Tab-separated table of C-alpha atoms in Angstrom:
chain	number	residue	atom	x	y	z
A	1	UNK	CA	26.215	0.414	11.428
A	2	UNK	CA	25.378	-1.638	14.454
A	3	UNK	CA	22.713	-4.505	13.692
A	4	UNK	CA	20.913	-3.693	17.058
A	5	UNK	CA	20.879	0.151	15.961
A	6	UNK	CA	19.011	-0.724	12.845
A	7	UNK	CA	16.743	-2.903	14.647
A	8	UNK	CA	16.048	-0.038	16.909
A	9	UNK	CA	15.530	2.330	13.898
A	10	UNK	CA	13.363	-0.141	12.435
A	11	UNK	CA	10.937	-0.524	15.483
A	12	UNK	CA	10.666	3.098	15.650
A	13	UNK	CA	10.205	3.496	11.977
A	14	UNK	CA	7.181	0.938	12.528
A	15	UNK	CA	5.609	2.787	15.591
A	16	UNK	CA	5.660	6.287	13.359
A	17	UNK	CA	3.655	4.603	10.723
A	18	UNK	CA	0.961	3.340	13.262
A	19	UNK	CA	-1.620	6.366	12.925
A	20	UNK	CA	-1.478	5.683	9.440
A	21	UNK	CA	-2.503	2.069	9.965
A	22	UNK	CA	-5.717	3.522	11.970
A	23	UNK	CA	-4.111	3.039	15.414
A	24	UNK	CA	-5.668	5.426	17.961
A	25	UNK	CA	-2.831	7.916	18.686
A	26	UNK	CA	-4.030	8.512	22.326
A	27	UNK	CA	-3.747	4.841	23.097
A	28	UNK	CA	-0.254	4.651	21.192
A	29	UNK	CA	0.913	7.802	23.491
A	30	UNK	CA	-0.155	6.270	26.583
A	31	UNK	CA	1.660	2.909	25.832
A	32	UNK	CA	4.719	5.038	24.928
A	33	UNK	CA	4.669	7.027	28.088
A	34	UNK	CA	4.359	3.894	30.411
A	35	UNK	CA	7.038	2.076	28.055
A	36	UNK	CA	9.671	4.978	29.011
A	37	UNK	CA	8.555	4.655	32.618
A	38	UNK	CA	9.260	1.135	32.624
A	39	UNK	CA	12.693	1.447	30.504
A	40	UNK	CA	13.660	4.163	33.292
A	41	UNK	CA	12.839	1.537	36.126
A	42	UNK	CA	14.928	-1.210	34.054
A	43	UNK	CA	17.605	1.061	34.199
A	44	UNK	CA	17.882	0.792	38.004
A	45	UNK	CA	16.892	-2.883	38.640
A	46	UNK	CA	18.023	-4.418	35.184
A	47	UNK	CA	21.199	-3.000	34.830
A	48	UNK	CA	22.137	-1.705	38.563
A	49	UNK	CA	20.608	-4.165	40.691
A	50	UNK	CA	18.298	-1.939	42.682
A	51	UNK	CA	14.658	-2.836	43.282
A	52	UNK	CA	12.635	0.395	43.969
A	53	UNK	CA	9.057	0.012	45.083
A	54	UNK	CA	8.612	3.697	45.253
A	55	UNK	CA	8.840	4.790	41.399
A	56	UNK	CA	5.425	5.938	40.955
A	57	UNK	CA	6.448	8.977	43.033
A	58	UNK	CA	8.802	10.478	40.400
A	59	UNK	CA	5.813	9.577	37.741
A	60	UNK	CA	3.248	11.574	39.844
A	61	UNK	CA	5.661	14.375	40.849
A	62	UNK	CA	6.495	15.140	37.315
A	63	UNK	CA	2.766	14.886	36.318
A	64	UNK	CA	1.765	17.293	39.059
A	65	UNK	CA	4.431	19.936	38.554
A	66	UNK	CA	4.388	19.923	34.705
A	67	UNK	CA	0.385	20.017	34.784
A	68	UNK	CA	0.692	22.999	37.304
A	69	UNK	CA	3.502	24.806	35.412
A	70	UNK	CA	1.395	24.734	32.255
A	71	UNK	CA	-2.128	25.411	33.660
A	72	UNK	CA	-1.292	27.873	36.774
A	73	UNK	CA	1.897	29.270	35.876
A	74	UNK	CA	1.358	29.318	32.025
A	75	UNK	CA	4.803	28.064	31.081
A	76	UNK	CA	5.409	27.106	27.576
A	77	UNK	CA	5.074	23.391	26.967
A	78	UNK	CA	8.750	22.637	26.711
A	79	UNK	CA	9.463	24.385	29.876
A	80	UNK	CA	6.739	22.638	31.524
A	81	UNK	CA	7.917	19.250	30.587
A	82	UNK	CA	11.610	20.374	31.839
A	83	UNK	CA	9.920	21.538	35.108
A	84	UNK	CA	8.363	18.111	35.614
A	85	UNK	CA	11.380	16.114	34.864
A	86	UNK	CA	13.888	18.422	37.053
A	87	UNK	CA	11.172	17.761	39.901
A	88	UNK	CA	11.299	14.293	39.751
A	89	UNK	CA	15.222	14.335	39.464
A	90	UNK	CA	15.281	16.440	42.517
A	91	UNK	CA	12.804	13.924	44.633
A	92	UNK	CA	14.939	11.318	43.132
A	93	UNK	CA	18.026	12.816	44.592
A	94	UNK	CA	16.360	13.131	47.981
A	95	UNK	CA	15.308	9.569	48.051
A	96	UNK	CA	18.223	8.300	46.831
A	97	UNK	CA	20.485	10.128	49.756
A	98	UNK	CA	18.137	8.505	52.106
A	99	UNK	CA	17.839	4.934	50.698
A	100	UNK	CA	21.039	4.440	48.786
A	101	UNK	CA	23.435	3.134	51.611
A	102	UNK	CA	20.937	0.179	52.450
A	103	UNK	CA	20.555	-2.671	49.804
A	104	UNK	CA	17.974	-5.437	49.088
A	105	UNK	CA	14.868	-5.423	50.786
A	106	UNK	CA	15.679	-2.631	52.959
A	107	UNK	CA	16.309	-0.349	50.163
A	108	UNK	CA	12.977	-1.316	48.642
A	109	UNK	CA	10.998	-0.872	51.799
A	110	UNK	CA	12.641	2.595	52.169
A	111	UNK	CA	11.706	3.699	48.656
A	112	UNK	CA	8.289	2.454	49.316
A	113	UNK	CA	7.979	4.281	52.645
A	114	UNK	CA	9.041	7.556	51.072
A	115	UNK	CA	6.950	7.366	48.312
A	116	UNK	CA	3.769	6.502	50.340
A	117	UNK	CA	4.590	9.708	52.356
A	118	UNK	CA	4.695	11.858	49.162
A	119	UNK	CA	1.635	10.108	48.008
A	120	UNK	CA	-0.261	11.356	51.187
A	121	UNK	CA	1.172	14.624	50.644
A	122	UNK	CA	-0.120	14.908	47.116
A	123	UNK	CA	-3.681	13.984	48.769
A	124	UNK	CA	-3.800	16.943	50.989
A	125	UNK	CA	-1.959	19.527	48.870
A	126	UNK	CA	-4.247	22.229	47.258
A	127	UNK	CA	-2.072	22.431	43.857
A	128	UNK	CA	-2.829	18.742	43.064
A	129	UNK	CA	-6.651	18.968	43.220
A	130	UNK	CA	-6.738	16.102	45.775
A	131	UNK	CA	-8.923	13.027	44.772
A	132	UNK	CA	-10.397	15.124	41.968
A	133	UNK	CA	-6.747	15.329	40.423
A	134	UNK	CA	-5.327	18.291	38.483
A	135	UNK	CA	-7.696	18.717	35.455
A	136	UNK	CA	-7.900	20.571	32.091
A	137	UNK	CA	-4.072	20.646	31.681
A	138	UNK	CA	-3.588	22.672	28.254
A	139	UNK	CA	-1.283	21.005	25.668
A	140	UNK	CA	-0.002	24.296	24.246
A	141	UNK	CA	2.733	24.173	21.548
A	142	UNK	CA	6.157	22.661	20.924
A	143	UNK	CA	8.393	24.713	19.062
A	144	UNK	CA	5.977	26.137	17.094
A	145	UNK	CA	3.799	22.997	16.628
A	146	UNK	CA	0.169	23.013	18.002
A	147	UNK	CA	-0.021	19.997	19.969
A	148	UNK	CA	-3.836	20.249	20.113
A	149	UNK	CA	-3.720	18.021	17.237
A	150	UNK	CA	-3.480	14.452	18.309
A	151	UNK	CA	-1.115	13.585	15.218
A	152	UNK	CA	1.371	16.430	15.913
A	153	UNK	CA	1.524	15.411	19.549
A	154	UNK	CA	2.160	11.902	18.809
A	155	UNK	CA	5.194	12.641	16.892
A	156	UNK	CA	6.405	15.131	19.492
A	157	UNK	CA	5.955	12.149	22.214
A	158	UNK	CA	7.743	9.554	19.746
A	159	UNK	CA	10.367	11.839	19.409
A	160	UNK	CA	10.820	12.392	23.105
A	161	UNK	CA	10.831	8.681	23.502
A	162	UNK	CA	13.474	7.967	21.187
A	163	UNK	CA	15.760	10.857	22.659
A	164	UNK	CA	14.975	9.173	25.897
A	165	UNK	CA	15.624	5.531	24.680
A	166	UNK	CA	18.688	6.533	22.922
A	167	UNK	CA	20.145	8.284	26.368
A	168	UNK	CA	19.410	4.844	28.153
A	169	UNK	CA	21.287	3.003	24.906
A	170	UNK	CA	24.171	5.355	25.504
A	171	UNK	CA	24.263	5.045	29.428
A	172	UNK	CA	24.284	1.024	29.233
A	173	UNK	CA	26.973	0.971	26.803
A	174	UNK	CA	29.350	3.548	28.321
A	175	UNK	CA	32.312	2.864	30.872
A	176	UNK	CA	29.529	4.068	33.590
A	177	UNK	CA	27.013	1.424	32.305
A	178	UNK	CA	29.602	-1.092	32.856
A	179	UNK	CA	30.361	-0.027	36.350
A	180	UNK	CA	26.791	-0.277	37.011
A	181	UNK	CA	26.617	-3.782	35.662
A	182	UNK	CA	29.589	-4.891	37.836
A	183	UNK	CA	27.876	-3.421	40.814
A	184	UNK	CA	24.596	-5.409	39.630
A	185	UNK	CA	26.791	-8.626	39.413
A	186	UNK	CA	29.158	-8.179	42.256
A	187	UNK	CA	29.066	-5.021	44.422
A	188	UNK	CA	31.862	-6.041	46.700
A	189	UNK	CA	34.420	-6.575	43.886
A	190	UNK	CA	33.322	-3.374	42.460
A	191	UNK	CA	34.308	-1.588	45.704
A	192	UNK	CA	37.458	-3.738	45.675
A	193	UNK	CA	38.416	-2.137	42.382
A	194	UNK	CA	38.218	1.111	43.684
A	195	UNK	CA	34.690	2.417	42.739
A	196	UNK	CA	32.558	4.463	44.963
A	197	UNK	CA	29.558	2.327	44.398
A	198	UNK	CA	27.114	4.210	46.535
A	199	UNK	CA	27.907	7.375	44.461
A	200	UNK	CA	27.628	5.472	41.117
A	201	UNK	CA	23.926	3.945	42.653
A	202	UNK	CA	22.953	7.479	43.558
A	203	UNK	CA	23.686	8.688	39.965
A	204	UNK	CA	21.829	5.776	38.348
A	205	UNK	CA	18.759	6.388	40.832
A	206	UNK	CA	18.710	10.098	39.844
A	207	UNK	CA	18.820	9.331	35.923
A	208	UNK	CA	16.137	6.872	36.530
A	209	UNK	CA	13.863	9.176	38.527
A	210	UNK	CA	14.310	11.945	35.821
A	211	UNK	CA	13.389	9.617	33.082
A	212	UNK	CA	10.364	8.361	35.008
A	213	UNK	CA	9.566	11.955	35.446
A	214	UNK	CA	9.797	12.800	31.872
A	215	UNK	CA	7.222	9.836	31.412
A	216	UNK	CA	5.139	11.364	33.926
A	217	UNK	CA	5.271	14.794	32.559
A	218	UNK	CA	4.686	13.481	28.847
A	219	UNK	CA	1.551	11.241	30.095
A	220	UNK	CA	-0.144	14.432	31.745
A	221	UNK	CA	0.267	16.345	28.547
A	222	UNK	CA	-1.134	13.509	26.444
A	223	UNK	CA	-4.123	12.735	28.801
A	224	UNK	CA	-4.499	16.368	29.991
A	225	UNK	CA	-4.869	15.493	33.883
A	226	UNK	CA	-2.895	14.308	36.609
A	227	UNK	CA	-4.237	12.098	39.374
A	228	UNK	CA	-3.277	10.239	42.612
A	229	UNK	CA	-3.426	7.198	40.478
A	230	UNK	CA	-0.039	8.282	39.081
A	231	UNK	CA	1.633	8.449	42.634
A	232	UNK	CA	0.031	5.279	44.239
A	233	UNK	CA	1.892	2.297	45.254
A	234	UNK	CA	0.085	0.048	42.848
A	235	UNK	CA	1.435	1.840	39.965
A	236	UNK	CA	4.982	1.139	41.279
A	237	UNK	CA	4.014	-2.602	41.051
A	238	UNK	CA	2.600	-2.082	37.711
A	239	UNK	CA	5.996	-1.102	36.451
A	240	UNK	CA	7.549	-4.100	38.174
A	241	UNK	CA	5.202	-6.256	36.249
A	242	UNK	CA	5.593	-4.340	33.105
A	243	UNK	CA	9.370	-4.906	33.171
A	244	UNK	CA	9.411	-8.529	34.385
A	245	UNK	CA	6.992	-9.660	31.594
A	246	UNK	CA	8.946	-7.853	29.085
A	247	UNK	CA	12.273	-8.735	30.133
A	248	UNK	CA	14.457	-7.106	32.772
A	249	UNK	CA	18.000	-6.366	31.906
A	250	UNK	CA	16.915	-5.789	28.161
A	251	UNK	CA	16.185	-2.409	26.482
A	252	UNK	CA	13.285	-3.513	24.535
A	253	UNK	CA	11.611	-5.775	27.077
A	254	UNK	CA	10.224	-2.849	29.118
A	255	UNK	CA	8.241	-1.632	25.936
A	256	UNK	CA	6.940	-4.914	25.258
A	257	UNK	CA	5.873	-5.406	28.799
A	258	UNK	CA	3.982	-1.934	28.727
A	259	UNK	CA	2.282	-2.721	25.422
A	260	UNK	CA	1.027	-5.998	26.958
A	261	UNK	CA	-0.081	-4.680	30.352
A	262	UNK	CA	-1.569	-1.425	29.141
A	263	UNK	CA	-3.321	-3.208	26.023
A	264	UNK	CA	-4.874	-5.494	28.517
A	265	UNK	CA	-6.267	-2.501	30.831
A	266	UNK	CA	-7.721	-1.083	27.819
A	267	UNK	CA	-8.792	-3.854	25.612
A	268	UNK	CA	-9.575	-6.887	27.708
A	269	UNK	CA	-13.377	-5.907	27.827
A	270	UNK	CA	-13.440	-6.107	24.201
A	271	UNK	CA	-11.711	-9.536	24.169
A	272	UNK	CA	-13.911	-10.710	26.636
A	273	UNK	CA	-16.995	-9.795	24.727
A	274	UNK	CA	-15.271	-11.595	21.525
A	275	UNK	CA	-14.841	-14.769	23.524
A	276	UNK	CA	-18.300	-14.651	24.888
A	277	UNK	CA	-19.690	-14.416	21.272
A	278	UNK	CA	-17.496	-17.361	20.010
A	279	UNK	CA	-17.744	-19.628	22.654
A	280	UNK	CA	-21.159	-18.966	24.195
A	281	UNK	CA	-19.962	-18.421	27.641
A	282	UNK	CA	-21.523	-15.278	29.230
A	283	UNK	CA	-18.648	-15.356	32.046
A	284	UNK	CA	-16.582	-13.696	29.482
A	285	UNK	CA	-18.456	-10.718	29.184
A	286	UNK	CA	-17.264	-9.799	32.722
A	287	UNK	CA	-13.619	-10.086	31.820
A	288	UNK	CA	-13.267	-6.135	31.523
A	289	UNK	CA	-13.954	-6.007	35.246
A	290	UNK	CA	-11.090	-8.710	36.040
A	291	UNK	CA	-8.065	-6.770	34.743
A	292	UNK	CA	-6.159	-7.636	37.971
A	293	UNK	CA	-6.892	-11.255	37.518
A	294	UNK	CA	-5.829	-11.413	34.202
A	295	UNK	CA	-2.453	-9.770	34.820
A	296	UNK	CA	-1.968	-11.449	37.851
A	297	UNK	CA	-2.316	-14.917	35.661
A	298	UNK	CA	0.279	-13.330	33.258
A	299	UNK	CA	2.699	-12.404	35.893
A	300	UNK	CA	2.422	-16.158	37.036
A	301	UNK	CA	2.852	-17.741	33.688
A	302	UNK	CA	5.969	-15.459	33.117
A	303	UNK	CA	7.362	-16.201	36.401
A	304	UNK	CA	7.079	-20.172	35.949
A	305	UNK	CA	7.673	-20.360	32.102
A	306	UNK	CA	9.420	-17.109	31.088
A	307	UNK	CA	11.792	-16.439	34.024
A	308	UNK	CA	13.548	-14.031	31.504
A	309	UNK	CA	10.503	-12.278	30.235
A	310	UNK	CA	9.277	-12.255	26.733
A	311	UNK	CA	12.079	-10.409	25.081
A	312	UNK	CA	14.653	-12.152	27.155
A	313	UNK	CA	13.356	-15.814	26.258
A	314	UNK	CA	13.216	-14.826	22.476
A	315	UNK	CA	16.499	-13.666	22.773
A	316	UNK	CA	17.804	-16.678	24.352
A	317	UNK	CA	16.107	-18.918	21.894
A	318	UNK	CA	17.590	-16.862	18.999
A	319	UNK	CA	20.999	-17.323	20.625
A	320	UNK	CA	20.485	-21.103	20.791
A	321	UNK	CA	19.399	-21.481	17.145
A	322	UNK	CA	21.934	-19.386	15.979
A	323	UNK	CA	24.664	-21.607	18.130
A	324	UNK	CA	23.224	-24.750	16.433
A	325	UNK	CA	23.584	-23.194	12.956
A	326	UNK	CA	27.346	-22.334	13.625
A	327	UNK	CA	27.789	-25.785	15.078
A	328	UNK	CA	26.240	-27.356	11.806
């Protein structure tokens, strides 16, 4: 078996054991949802070379559609997840058809503009609950499993994440994925070889949107609500930060980036209190209100010192040490 697959299996096995190690299931599930969101975004920018500033639109669309399907339509949970994912894919297809013919900053700005238009629609649409959000979304059951139990839901979410990760892995290592990589490296050369690059980029965009939608639908299921925060442009910026911190163009990097950023958002207050107690500096007590400052500093450090992200730099160091061992 491929060593990488063994490593991935070990990683997911370790994640499966986290609730037994007193990890809070809701927090771990939230990290998994954002990790899937980041992996979906990484498929687009890391392996296709397309920078989208509007990926929050797919997270928010799926969250609202899934929540509405479960709460108002009364659909079974699996169908609610499918409805949210399909809605995100449909929005991705529409966005892609409008934006894919452009590249670089023009592509990014078009996706941002479209996402903001969708955000203002969600703000005014009656089914979203406006600024109050869509609340009290029922979890229901999944293949006979009662999802009201946090532990049961954790393993369902982990299973969905593993399935999505496997799909990304197979896509990246398929002939389709190799074409996407060639487009990222040199689109003109890929065109000269006879590939319809616009077609391939559109497929990648829709797949990325669908996976981001699955993350949004799962997040609504876990937390029991969907809000405008899921669709606002800052969430698109957040997923870019996760991908860059973890390592763009790596499969595990976005997972690490999501863990770092979400852990900071949720635990920075506790860390600040601990630092205040240890150092006696009262300023640290207000660190929980300065999450943006801390994440900004992390971004600056990564750009200056870890250009390939945490995982990318670790992989480069490993290759360097392996080369030295072979030379010796």
